[in-house]
Short mmCIF file of C-alpha atoms and ligand atoms in Angstrom, two decimals:
data_model
loop_
_atom_site.label_atom_id
_atom_site.label_comp_id
_atom_site.label_asym_id
_atom_site.label_seq_id
_atom_site.Cartn_x
_atom_site.Cartn_y
_atom_site.Cartn_z
CA MET M 1 4.19 -0.71 -24.14
CA LYS M 2 1.10 -3.23 -22.10
CA ALA M 3 -0.05 -0.65 -20.60
CA GLU M 4 -3.52 -1.30 -22.83
CA ARG M 5 -4.31 -4.21 -21.12
CA SER M 6 -6.74 -5.14 -18.36
CA ILE M 7 -4.14 -6.21 -15.19
CA PHE M 8 -5.79 -4.97 -12.51
CA ILE M 9 -6.85 -8.30 -10.45
CA ALA M 10 -9.03 -5.26 -8.48
CA GLU M 11 -12.76 -5.75 -10.33
CA ILE M 12 -14.04 -2.56 -12.83
CA LEU M 13 -17.41 -2.83 -12.57
CA VAL M 14 -19.87 -0.87 -14.60
CA MET M 15 -23.67 -0.39 -14.50
CA ASN M 16 -25.38 -1.74 -11.30
CA VAL M 17 -23.84 -3.43 -8.21
CA LEU M 18 -25.40 -4.20 -5.10
CA ILE M 19 -23.81 -5.50 -1.50
CA LYS M 20 -26.39 -7.08 0.42
CA ASN M 21 -25.68 -8.03 4.14
CA ILE M 22 -22.53 -6.40 4.90
CA LYS M 23 -21.41 -7.10 8.68
CA SER M 24 -20.67 -3.22 9.13
CA LEU M 25 -20.42 -0.33 6.42
CA VAL M 26 -17.52 1.83 8.18
CA GLY M 27 -16.06 5.33 7.09
CA ILE M 28 -20.01 6.52 6.60
CA ARG M 29 -20.26 10.65 6.14
CA GLU M 30 -21.64 13.52 4.73
CA ALA M 31 -19.86 13.58 1.34
CA THR M 32 -18.79 17.26 2.03
CA VAL M 33 -16.41 16.36 5.71
CA ASP M 34 -13.19 17.32 4.05
CA ARG M 35 -11.21 16.44 6.90
CA VAL M 36 -11.01 14.32 9.64
CA LYS M 37 -9.85 16.23 13.58
CA GLY M 38 -7.97 15.63 16.58
CA SER M 39 -10.87 14.06 19.32
CA ASP M 40 -12.57 13.81 16.04
CA LEU M 41 -11.53 10.76 14.61
CA LYS M 42 -11.46 8.31 17.64
CA SER M 43 -15.11 7.77 15.53
CA LEU M 44 -15.28 6.09 12.34
CA PRO M 45 -19.77 5.68 11.64
CA PHE M 46 -20.79 2.42 10.70
CA ILE M 47 -24.13 1.12 9.96
CA ASN M 48 -24.84 -2.74 10.80
CA ASN M 49 -26.21 -5.17 9.02
CA ALA M 50 -25.41 -2.70 5.70
CA PHE M 51 -26.55 -2.78 2.20
CA LEU M 52 -25.06 -0.19 -0.93
CA LEU M 53 -25.55 0.60 -4.34
CA VAL M 54 -23.03 1.12 -6.94
CA HIS M 55 -24.39 3.70 -10.06
CA ASN M 56 -22.13 3.19 -12.06
CA GLY M 57 -18.99 3.35 -10.50
CA ILE M 58 -20.89 6.14 -7.74
CA ILE M 59 -22.38 4.57 -4.48
CA SER M 60 -25.96 5.96 -5.22
CA ALA M 61 -27.21 4.59 -1.55
CA PHE M 62 -27.05 2.91 1.69
CA GLY M 63 -28.34 1.63 4.92
CA LYS M 64 -29.59 -0.90 6.98
CA MET M 65 -31.09 -4.81 4.76
CA GLU M 66 -34.38 -4.08 6.51
CA ASP M 67 -34.54 -0.80 4.34
CA ILE M 68 -33.57 -1.20 0.77
CA GLN M 69 -36.91 -2.38 -0.40
CA THR M 70 -37.35 1.23 0.80
CA ILE M 71 -34.80 2.48 -2.04
CA PRO M 72 -36.98 3.75 -5.26
CA TRP M 73 -35.07 1.44 -7.87
CA ASN M 74 -36.10 0.43 -11.48
CA GLU M 75 -32.83 -0.42 -13.20
CA PRO M 76 -31.08 -3.97 -13.38
CA ILE M 77 -28.86 -5.41 -11.17
CA ASN M 78 -26.00 -6.55 -12.64
CA GLU M 79 -24.12 -7.32 -9.96
CA THR M 80 -25.00 -8.90 -6.26
CA ILE M 81 -22.09 -9.48 -4.06
CA ASP M 82 -23.11 -10.96 -1.11
CA ALA M 83 -20.57 -9.30 1.92
CA HIS M 84 -22.54 -11.82 4.83
CA ASN M 85 -19.86 -11.45 8.02
CA ARG M 86 -17.42 -9.22 5.95
CA MET M 87 -17.16 -5.54 6.66
CA VAL M 88 -17.28 -2.94 3.52
CA MET M 89 -14.96 0.37 4.13
CA PRO M 90 -13.45 3.33 1.82
CA CYS M 91 -10.19 1.74 0.37
CA TYR M 92 -7.30 3.47 1.32
CA CYS M 93 -5.69 6.99 -0.41
CA ASP M 94 -2.20 6.41 -0.53
CA SER M 95 -1.14 10.48 -0.38
CA HIS M 96 2.86 10.41 -0.53
CA THR M 97 4.63 7.71 -2.68
CA HIS M 98 7.82 7.51 -4.54
CA LEU M 99 6.17 4.80 -6.97
CA VAL M 100 8.49 5.27 -10.40
CA PHE M 101 11.41 3.97 -9.53
CA ALA M 102 14.31 2.01 -12.08
CA ASP M 103 15.61 -0.37 -9.52
CA THR M 104 15.40 -1.79 -6.58
CA ARG M 105 18.09 -0.49 -3.65
CA GLU M 106 18.42 -4.02 -1.26
CA GLN M 107 22.20 -3.53 -1.02
CA GLU M 108 21.82 -0.25 1.13
CA PHE M 109 19.73 -2.59 3.26
CA ILE M 110 22.64 -4.64 3.39
CA TYR M 111 24.84 -1.79 4.71
CA LYS M 112 21.78 -0.76 6.92
CA ILE M 113 21.43 -3.80 9.17
CA GLN M 114 25.38 -3.44 9.11
CA GLY M 115 25.09 0.02 10.73
CA LEU M 116 25.70 2.86 7.91
CA SER M 117 23.55 5.23 8.53
CA TYR M 118 20.43 7.05 6.01
CA GLU M 119 22.89 10.31 5.46
CA GLU M 120 26.65 8.37 5.57
CA ILE M 121 24.31 5.77 2.65
CA ALA M 122 24.00 9.53 1.51
CA SER M 123 26.68 10.80 1.60
CA LYS M 124 28.73 8.22 -0.64
CA GLY M 125 26.78 8.81 -3.40
CA GLY M 126 24.62 6.55 -2.29
CA GLY M 127 20.29 6.54 -1.61
CA ILE M 128 18.41 8.87 -3.98
CA LEU M 129 21.70 9.62 -5.93
CA ASN M 130 21.91 5.86 -5.82
CA SER M 131 17.75 6.06 -7.75
CA ALA M 132 18.32 8.84 -9.52
CA LYS M 133 21.29 7.30 -11.85
CA LYS M 134 19.03 4.15 -12.24
CA LEU M 135 16.25 6.29 -13.40
CA ASN M 136 17.64 7.81 -16.13
CA ALA M 137 19.46 5.29 -17.85
CA ALA M 138 15.36 3.52 -17.84
CA SER M 139 12.96 4.30 -20.77
CA GLU M 140 9.51 5.81 -20.39
CA GLU M 141 8.36 2.80 -21.73
CA PHE M 142 9.80 0.36 -18.94
CA LEU M 143 9.67 2.99 -16.43
CA VAL M 144 5.08 3.02 -17.47
CA GLU M 145 5.59 -0.43 -17.02
CA ALA M 146 7.20 -1.51 -13.87
CA THR M 147 4.93 1.97 -11.83
CA LEU M 148 2.50 -0.36 -13.35
CA GLN M 149 3.19 -3.23 -12.07
CA ARG M 150 3.20 -1.86 -8.71
CA ILE M 151 -0.22 -0.08 -8.80
CA GLU M 152 -1.14 -3.15 -9.94
CA GLN M 153 0.21 -4.86 -6.34
CA ILE M 154 -0.85 -1.62 -4.17
CA ILE M 155 -4.81 -1.63 -5.07
CA LYS M 156 -4.25 -5.07 -4.61
CA HIS M 157 -3.98 -4.39 -1.23
CA GLY M 158 -7.10 -1.55 -1.17
CA THR M 159 -5.59 1.64 -2.34
CA GLY M 160 -8.15 3.07 -3.87
CA ALA M 161 -6.17 6.81 -4.95
CA VAL M 162 -2.05 7.64 -5.03
CA GLU M 163 0.16 10.42 -5.27
CA ILE M 164 3.08 9.89 -7.24
CA LYS M 165 6.45 12.66 -6.72
CA SER M 166 9.28 12.57 -9.48
CA GLY M 167 12.16 13.45 -8.16
CA TYR M 168 14.52 10.19 -8.97
CA GLY M 169 15.29 12.86 -12.71
CA LEU M 170 17.35 14.91 -10.24
CA SER M 171 18.37 16.15 -14.11
CA TYR M 172 15.63 18.24 -16.42
CA ASP M 173 15.71 15.55 -19.02
CA GLY M 174 15.12 13.09 -16.32
CA GLU M 175 12.21 15.24 -14.53
CA LEU M 176 10.28 15.56 -17.08
CA LYS M 177 10.63 12.00 -18.07
CA MET M 178 9.22 11.04 -14.80
CA LEU M 179 6.42 13.47 -14.81
CA ARG M 180 5.49 12.28 -18.29
CA VAL M 181 5.79 8.59 -17.16
CA ILE M 182 3.15 10.09 -14.21
CA ALA M 183 1.14 11.54 -16.85
CA LYS M 184 1.08 8.35 -19.13
CA LEU M 185 -0.34 6.42 -16.00
CA LYS M 186 -2.68 8.73 -15.26
CA SER M 187 -4.27 8.02 -18.16
CA VAL M 188 -4.28 4.26 -18.25
CA SER M 189 -4.58 3.85 -14.48
CA PRO M 190 -8.28 3.00 -12.69
CA ILE M 191 -7.57 4.34 -10.20
CA PRO M 192 -7.25 8.65 -9.72
CA ILE M 193 -3.30 9.93 -9.02
CA LYS M 194 -1.68 12.85 -8.47
CA ALA M 195 0.74 14.01 -9.24
CA THR M 196 4.27 15.67 -7.47
CA PHE M 197 7.00 18.23 -9.43
CA LEU M 198 9.82 16.94 -6.20
CA GLY M 199 13.20 18.10 -8.16
CA ALA M 200 14.48 19.49 -4.86
CA HIS M 201 15.00 15.76 -3.75
CA ALA M 202 18.59 16.18 -3.40
CA PHE M 203 21.19 17.80 -5.05
CA PRO M 204 22.88 16.00 -7.92
CA LEU M 205 26.39 15.71 -7.05
CA GLU M 206 27.93 18.18 -10.00
CA TYR M 207 26.04 20.38 -8.07
CA LYS M 208 27.26 19.87 -4.93
CA ASN M 209 29.25 23.30 -4.22
CA ASN M 210 27.07 25.27 -6.55
CA ARG M 211 23.45 24.98 -4.63
CA GLN M 212 22.09 27.56 -5.82
CA GLU M 213 22.94 26.63 -9.95
CA TYR M 214 20.28 23.56 -9.52
CA ILE M 215 17.80 25.75 -7.77
CA GLN M 216 18.47 27.95 -10.32
CA LEU M 217 17.22 24.62 -13.46
CA LEU M 218 14.49 23.93 -10.99
CA VAL M 219 12.88 27.29 -10.69
CA LYS M 220 14.16 28.52 -14.45
CA GLU M 221 13.90 25.39 -16.44
CA LEU M 222 11.69 22.43 -15.24
CA LEU M 223 8.77 24.71 -13.77
CA PRO M 224 7.95 26.42 -16.71
CA ALA M 225 8.53 22.99 -19.11
CA ILE M 226 5.92 21.00 -16.29
CA ALA M 227 3.66 24.19 -16.04
CA ASP M 228 3.82 24.36 -20.18
CA GLU M 229 3.21 20.37 -20.67
CA GLN M 230 0.61 20.82 -16.93
CA LEU M 231 2.50 17.78 -16.02
CA ALA M 232 2.62 18.48 -12.40
CA ASP M 233 -0.59 19.06 -9.40
CA TYR M 234 2.06 19.64 -6.43
CA CYS M 235 5.50 20.70 -6.02
CA ASP M 236 7.46 18.74 -3.15
CA VAL M 237 10.38 19.96 -1.33
CA PHE M 238 13.47 17.80 0.93
CA CYS M 239 13.53 20.21 2.78
CA ASP M 240 15.83 18.67 6.11
CA LYS M 241 19.38 18.37 7.38
CA GLY M 242 21.98 18.07 4.89
CA PHE M 243 19.00 18.85 1.93
CA PHE M 244 18.10 21.61 1.09
CA THR M 245 17.79 24.86 3.80
CA PRO M 246 14.33 26.69 4.72
CA GLU M 247 15.28 29.62 2.39
CA GLU M 248 16.25 27.65 -0.51
CA THR M 249 13.18 25.68 0.15
CA ALA M 250 10.77 28.52 0.32
CA VAL M 251 12.57 30.28 -2.56
CA ILE M 252 11.41 27.13 -4.83
CA LEU M 253 7.73 26.54 -3.80
CA GLN M 254 6.72 30.36 -4.60
CA ALA M 255 8.32 29.63 -7.90
CA ALA M 256 6.06 26.28 -7.83
CA TRP M 257 2.97 29.27 -6.90
CA LYS M 258 3.31 30.87 -10.42
CA TYR M 259 2.47 27.98 -11.85
CA GLU M 260 -0.18 26.96 -9.17
CA LEU M 261 1.77 24.11 -8.26
CA LYS M 262 0.81 24.18 -4.24
CA PRO M 263 3.49 22.56 -1.95
CA LYS M 264 3.49 19.06 -0.64
CA ILE M 265 6.84 19.34 1.20
CA HIS M 266 9.38 16.35 3.01
CA ALA M 267 10.05 18.21 6.54
CA ASN M 268 11.53 17.06 9.34
CA GLN M 269 12.66 13.32 8.47
CA LEU M 270 16.26 13.91 9.52
CA ALA M 271 15.89 16.61 12.31
CA VAL M 272 14.20 19.77 13.36
CA SER M 273 14.80 21.47 10.49
CA GLY M 274 12.47 24.51 9.42
CA GLY M 275 10.09 22.32 7.11
CA VAL M 276 7.52 22.74 8.58
CA GLN M 277 6.88 26.23 9.07
CA ALA M 278 9.01 26.72 4.93
CA GLY M 279 5.66 24.64 4.78
CA VAL M 280 3.35 26.03 6.34
CA ARG M 281 4.70 30.00 5.93
CA ASN M 282 3.52 28.32 2.09
CA ASN M 283 0.93 27.49 2.33
CA ALA M 284 1.17 23.96 1.79
CA VAL M 285 -1.44 21.08 1.09
CA SER M 286 1.22 19.35 3.66
CA VAL M 287 4.06 18.36 5.88
CA ASP M 288 5.37 15.25 5.72
CA HIS M 289 7.14 12.90 7.74
CA LEU M 290 7.67 14.34 11.00
CA GLU M 291 9.98 12.19 12.77
CA ASN M 292 11.44 15.29 14.77
CA ILE M 293 8.66 17.05 15.75
CA SER M 294 8.27 20.01 18.52
CA ASP M 295 5.77 21.59 20.04
CA GLU M 296 6.73 24.95 18.21
CA GLU M 297 5.39 22.79 15.62
CA ILE M 298 2.66 21.50 16.29
CA ARG M 299 1.49 25.16 17.26
CA CYS M 300 2.60 26.05 14.32
CA LEU M 301 0.57 23.72 12.69
CA GLN M 302 -2.42 24.87 14.32
CA ASN M 303 -1.99 28.00 13.33
CA SER M 304 -2.97 26.34 9.98
CA ASN M 305 -5.03 24.92 7.34
CA THR M 306 -1.24 22.45 6.49
CA ILE M 307 -2.06 18.62 6.56
CA PRO M 308 1.14 16.41 8.76
CA THR M 309 1.61 13.25 7.04
CA LEU M 310 2.69 10.54 8.59
CA LEU M 311 4.86 7.14 6.88
CA PRO M 312 5.69 5.33 10.16
CA SER M 313 7.13 2.50 7.58
CA ALA M 314 9.55 5.10 6.21
CA ALA M 315 10.18 5.67 10.67
CA PHE M 316 10.40 1.09 10.46
CA PHE M 317 12.53 0.81 8.41
CA LEU M 318 15.02 2.79 8.42
CA ARG M 319 14.88 2.58 12.47
CA MET M 320 14.35 6.14 13.13
CA GLN M 321 11.48 6.89 16.15
CA TYR M 322 8.13 7.48 15.44
CA PRO M 323 6.33 11.03 14.57
CA PRO M 324 4.21 11.88 17.98
CA ALA M 325 0.99 11.79 16.87
CA ARG M 326 -1.22 10.96 20.05
CA GLU M 327 0.66 14.88 20.44
CA MET M 328 -0.76 15.84 16.85
CA ILE M 329 -4.61 14.26 17.83
CA GLU M 330 -3.86 15.98 21.16
CA ALA M 331 -3.76 19.65 19.63
CA GLY M 332 -6.54 18.69 17.29
CA LEU M 333 -4.97 17.93 13.99
CA PRO M 334 -6.02 16.44 11.28
CA VAL M 335 -3.27 13.69 11.13
CA THR M 336 -2.60 11.06 8.04
CA LEU M 337 -1.13 8.29 7.26
CA ALA M 338 0.12 7.45 3.89
CA SER M 339 2.88 4.68 2.48
CA ASP M 340 6.24 6.73 1.17
CA TYR M 341 6.73 3.37 -0.89
CA ASN M 342 10.01 3.57 -2.44
CA PRO M 343 13.01 1.99 -3.14
CA GLY M 344 14.90 3.04 -0.07
CA SER M 345 13.72 4.01 2.65
CA SER M 346 9.60 2.60 2.66
CA PRO M 347 9.55 -0.36 -0.31
CA SER M 348 6.26 -1.74 0.01
CA GLY M 349 3.02 -0.01 -0.55
CA ARG M 350 1.07 -1.79 1.63
CA MET M 351 -1.36 0.94 3.33
CA SER M 352 -2.95 -2.12 6.12
CA PHE M 353 0.94 -2.29 7.27
CA VAL M 354 0.65 1.84 7.92
CA VAL M 355 -2.18 1.48 9.74
CA SER M 356 -0.78 -1.75 12.52
CA LEU M 357 2.22 0.55 13.20
CA ALA M 358 0.74 3.48 13.92
CA CYS M 359 -1.52 1.71 16.60
CA ILE M 360 1.21 -0.20 17.17
CA GLN M 361 4.15 2.12 17.40
CA MET M 362 2.27 5.54 17.33
CA LYS M 363 -0.43 4.77 19.70
CA MET M 364 -3.75 5.38 16.78
CA THR M 365 -6.29 3.74 17.83
CA PRO M 366 -7.69 1.23 15.00
CA GLU M 367 -10.79 4.19 14.24
CA GLU M 368 -8.42 6.62 14.74
CA ALA M 369 -5.27 4.89 11.98
CA ILE M 370 -8.22 4.02 9.15
CA ASN M 371 -9.33 7.04 9.82
CA ALA M 372 -6.37 8.76 8.75
CA ALA M 373 -5.45 6.37 5.90
CA THR M 374 -8.11 7.37 3.76
CA ILE M 375 -10.37 10.94 4.28
CA ASN M 376 -7.34 12.22 5.22
CA GLY M 377 -5.35 10.64 2.74
CA ALA M 378 -7.96 12.33 0.69
CA ALA M 379 -8.20 15.40 1.93
CA ALA M 380 -4.27 15.23 1.15
CA ILE M 381 -4.35 14.62 -2.44
CA GLU M 382 -7.77 17.14 -2.10
CA LEU M 383 -9.87 14.10 -3.27
CA SER M 384 -12.04 13.80 -0.48
CA SER M 385 -15.28 15.35 -2.16
CA GLU M 386 -14.63 11.92 -4.57
CA LEU M 387 -13.56 10.02 -1.93
CA GLY M 388 -11.94 7.83 1.87
CA SER M 389 -15.47 7.77 2.51
CA ILE M 390 -18.92 6.54 2.08
CA SER M 391 -21.26 8.39 1.23
CA ILE M 392 -23.75 9.61 -1.74
CA GLY M 393 -21.72 10.54 -5.23
CA LYS M 394 -18.02 9.15 -4.01
CA LYS M 395 -16.76 6.80 -6.06
CA ALA M 396 -17.19 3.52 -5.02
CA ASN M 397 -13.74 2.92 -4.66
CA LEU M 398 -14.42 -0.11 -1.89
CA ILE M 399 -12.53 -3.09 0.12
CA ILE M 400 -14.80 -5.38 1.01
CA THR M 401 -12.76 -7.58 3.64
CA GLN M 402 -12.69 -11.00 4.55
CA PRO M 403 -15.15 -12.47 7.04
CA ILE M 404 -13.77 -9.88 10.42
CA ASN M 405 -15.42 -9.43 14.20
CA SER M 406 -14.56 -6.55 13.96
CA ILE M 407 -12.21 -3.30 11.91
CA ALA M 408 -9.80 -3.48 15.59
CA ASN M 409 -8.97 -6.31 12.83
CA ILE M 410 -7.41 -5.15 10.42
CA PRO M 411 -3.98 -3.58 12.04
CA TYR M 412 -4.07 -6.49 15.22
CA SER M 413 -3.38 -9.10 12.16
CA PHE M 414 0.18 -6.83 10.85
CA GLY M 415 1.27 -7.77 8.14
CA ASP M 416 -2.35 -9.06 6.01
CA ASP M 417 -4.72 -7.08 4.13
CA LEU M 418 -7.99 -9.02 5.25
CA ILE M 419 -8.78 -7.78 2.04
CA ASP M 420 -11.77 -10.52 0.16
CA ARG M 421 -12.50 -7.74 -2.79
CA VAL M 422 -11.32 -5.18 -4.16
CA ILE M 423 -13.99 -2.45 -6.18
CA ILE M 424 -12.56 0.41 -8.86
CA SER M 425 -16.03 2.29 -9.55
O1 NIG E 1 10.53 9.57 2.24
N1 NIG E 1 13.76 11.59 2.45
C1 NIG E 1 13.45 11.50 1.25
N2 NIG E 1 12.64 10.69 0.15
C2 NIG E 1 12.37 9.35 0.61
C3 NIG E 1 13.74 8.64 0.93
C4 NIG E 1 13.72 8.11 -0.89
C5 NIG E 1 14.66 7.55 -0.84
O2 NIG E 1 15.24 7.62 -0.12
O3 NIG E 1 15.45 6.86 -2.00
C6 NIG E 1 11.58 9.31 1.90
O4 NIG E 1 12.00 8.85 2.83
FE1 FE E 2 8.87 10.94 0.78
#
């Protein structure tokens, strides 16, 4: 287990850092702003020709270069970064991933090219069950090491906080193993991690004809064990056609609430399935996917505190329709973007590509997409008091871009991050 090594390419800065001559400092908000909704998403507040001061990993001051002398400051600056021609923005907050997995699944990628559907592959014992088989055979140490490498990679691509789900165990031991891996990662990762229990990701083959028994395993055995070891922050259910029904979802989420695990659920990826209503009724923090959504569900979200999280790279990879982001924005919702990094439907955690897809395929503006991937991503893992915007007192998890003309250059240059440097508090 080599987790103690300093493998992270992004700099881990302590003490005082001054970033000066910033062409544009973007994503500035009051620290009290939790999420950005509807028409407010189109504004990404900025200061041109700016500086930013980091004190022990926290944003302690920022403003116009011409005002830099007015900042009362007696301490030595340990590092000065000249960001001439470059922009500085908050890191992405990726609020939906399945980052712990034992192996890739490119064979299924080939099946898909040959025309098999997601459901057909799943019904052949492929898909999630394929990952579950491999995960149950893998050691905890191997999974920690493999996932740390993925964390290193997503940091390089600009991610500064991440949610990670279980859900490839699908057995008592396998689910606990995954959550213990995530707990270990929390203790060694330079970026904040939130853990989500997703035992209800699929029915294992041996429970196919006895769904209730599997639900009882989740509710009566796994949830108490998870609560006992404090292994999860959230509980997820794949509430969709062919997976968990809204009624089964409600049983699991209500049991999770008893252990103070809030719901964050997969809903409406494959069909309008009642997942949105099940999430909202059970006070879900977020309902994620929403490739299929009707006006009724949009209205249901309008009357709730539940965040709609869209995962366009999964729709891209599976060649499915994209969620109607514009309708949701017009309905005043706090639309959020995440990567869904997983071996089956989105084998990439590159948030700049997610932002590009949001603009190109869902007609979000660059500002809307960046807000959705930063401050709203932070809200979807309840971290917006510490991350997701340029605000005094927040963690200095920052992206310094390459020289660019405007922030729209990021989604425009799809497939490229345009990152010069990532700073993790
Ligand atoms: O979010 N939809 C369910 N879960 C994952 C897919 C997981 C897999 O195929 O392994 C998703 O897309
Ligand atoms: Fe997912």
